[in-house]
């Protein structure tokens, strides 16, 4: 039976962010690309609609990056993947930095025009975790190709997310140099030293090893 893996990228990114991850030979990768949100749609409701792209009649794995990890958390609660991986994300709203939660309560994201959502300079790209020229170029392109209206909607969702339930069979991978979602506010299962928020690309080798160790351990028991 084919190993099926569904991947959800981060906010302002797309499937290119996963470009350096290495999965087991023969794994079937499915990217859950963004769909247009409904007016005032919640993160939970959006996750439900996005999950319609998953065939849960057969066992599958789920990988979520940053905002995609929050969506993966919601999807995992009712579709029950064999295993879920969160990269540079959080499984609970209380693991968001306190200043994010405060901003959400005050509705501060509403005063920022959508047109300003893509204004990220070189310092901002490095804040996101880009280090090499290759990483800077990819992040710059991802930001340029992103939809500012979608970004503003997603930020509102994140700041108003209230999940308290951790799905079963979940591995949370985080970097201790993540400035977007600082590690001191969360409790990851695996910590990558020096990993920033864009470590899915910058530290792809280490992340691939963590994921593949779990895949190889769970696949024979679960899928045969």
PDB file of C-alpha atoms in Angstrom, residues 62 64-66 69-70 73 83-92 95-96 161 166-176 178 181-192 197 199 207 210-211 214:
ATOM      1  CA  UNK A  62      -0.429  14.984   7.595  1.00  0.00           C
ATOM      2  CA  UNK A  64       1.530  21.245   8.546  1.00  0.00           C
ATOM      3  CA  UNK A  65       3.880  24.222   8.440  1.00  0.00           C
ATOM      4  CA  UNK A  66       3.272  27.258  10.688  1.00  0.00           C
ATOM      5  CA  UNK A  69       0.165  23.317  11.332  1.00  0.00           C
ATOM      6  CA  UNK A  70      -2.789  24.924  13.082  1.00  0.00           C
ATOM      7  CA  UNK A  73      -4.261  20.239  14.154  1.00  0.00           C
ATOM      8  CA  UNK A  83       0.416  10.620  12.342  1.00  0.00           C
ATOM      9  CA  UNK A  84       0.496  14.418  12.191  1.00  0.00           C
ATOM     10  CA  UNK A  85       3.647  16.554  12.029  1.00  0.00           C
ATOM     11  CA  UNK A  86       3.705  20.225  12.983  1.00  0.00           C
ATOM     12  CA  UNK A  87       6.700  22.259  11.812  1.00  0.00           C
ATOM     13  CA  UNK A  88       7.311  25.750  13.272  1.00  0.00           C
ATOM     14  CA  UNK A  89       3.757  25.857  14.569  1.00  0.00           C
ATOM     15  CA  UNK A  90       1.736  25.391  17.769  1.00  0.00           C
ATOM     16  CA  UNK A  91      -1.021  22.881  18.628  1.00  0.00           C
ATOM     17  CA  UNK A  92      -2.854  25.098  21.166  1.00  0.00           C
ATOM     18  CA  UNK A  95       1.078  28.420  23.050  1.00  0.00           C
ATOM     19  CA  UNK A  96       0.814  31.509  20.877  1.00  0.00           C
ATOM     20  CA  UNK A 161      -8.132  30.576  17.368  1.00  0.00           C
ATOM     21  CA  UNK A 166      -4.051  18.042  21.147  1.00  0.00           C
ATOM     22  CA  UNK A 167      -4.664  15.333  18.547  1.00  0.00           C
ATOM     23  CA  UNK A 168      -3.291  11.840  19.086  1.00  0.00           C
ATOM     24  CA  UNK A 169      -0.115  10.728  17.296  1.00  0.00           C
ATOM     25  CA  UNK A 170       1.312  14.207  16.812  1.00  0.00           C
ATOM     26  CA  UNK A 171       4.964  15.274  16.563  1.00  0.00           C
ATOM     27  CA  UNK A 172       5.707  18.978  16.980  1.00  0.00           C
ATOM     28  CA  UNK A 173       9.088  20.068  15.548  1.00  0.00           C
ATOM     29  CA  UNK A 174      10.325  23.544  16.474  1.00  0.00           C
ATOM     30  CA  UNK A 175      13.488  25.607  16.247  1.00  0.00           C
ATOM     31  CA  UNK A 176      14.967  27.344  19.271  1.00  0.00           C
ATOM     32  CA  UNK A 178      12.186  30.904  15.880  1.00  0.00           C
ATOM     33  CA  UNK A 181       6.632  31.713  17.278  1.00  0.00           C
ATOM     34  CA  UNK A 182       9.285  31.771  20.031  1.00  0.00           C
ATOM     35  CA  UNK A 183       9.963  28.364  21.531  1.00  0.00           C
ATOM     36  CA  UNK A 184       9.682  29.627  25.114  1.00  0.00           C
ATOM     37  CA  UNK A 185       5.912  29.811  24.692  1.00  0.00           C
ATOM     38  CA  UNK A 186       5.458  26.267  23.403  1.00  0.00           C
ATOM     39  CA  UNK A 187       6.459  22.695  24.253  1.00  0.00           C
ATOM     40  CA  UNK A 188       7.671  20.920  21.114  1.00  0.00           C
ATOM     41  CA  UNK A 189       8.491  17.230  20.943  1.00  0.00           C
ATOM     42  CA  UNK A 190      11.638  17.844  18.897  1.00  0.00           C
ATOM     43  CA  UNK A 191      13.850  20.947  19.112  1.00  0.00           C
ATOM     44  CA  UNK A 192      16.274  21.884  16.330  1.00  0.00           C
ATOM     45  CA  UNK A 197      10.783  29.931  11.450  1.00  0.00           C
ATOM     46  CA  UNK A 199      13.741  25.879   9.057  1.00  0.00           C
ATOM     47  CA  UNK A 207      13.473  17.714   9.682  1.00  0.00           C
ATOM     48  CA  UNK A 210      12.747  13.281  12.205  1.00  0.00           C
ATOM     49  CA  UNK A 211       9.708  12.755   9.978  1.00  0.00           C
ATOM     50  CA  UNK A 214       8.334   8.252  12.553  1.00  0.00           C
TER      51      UNK A 214
END
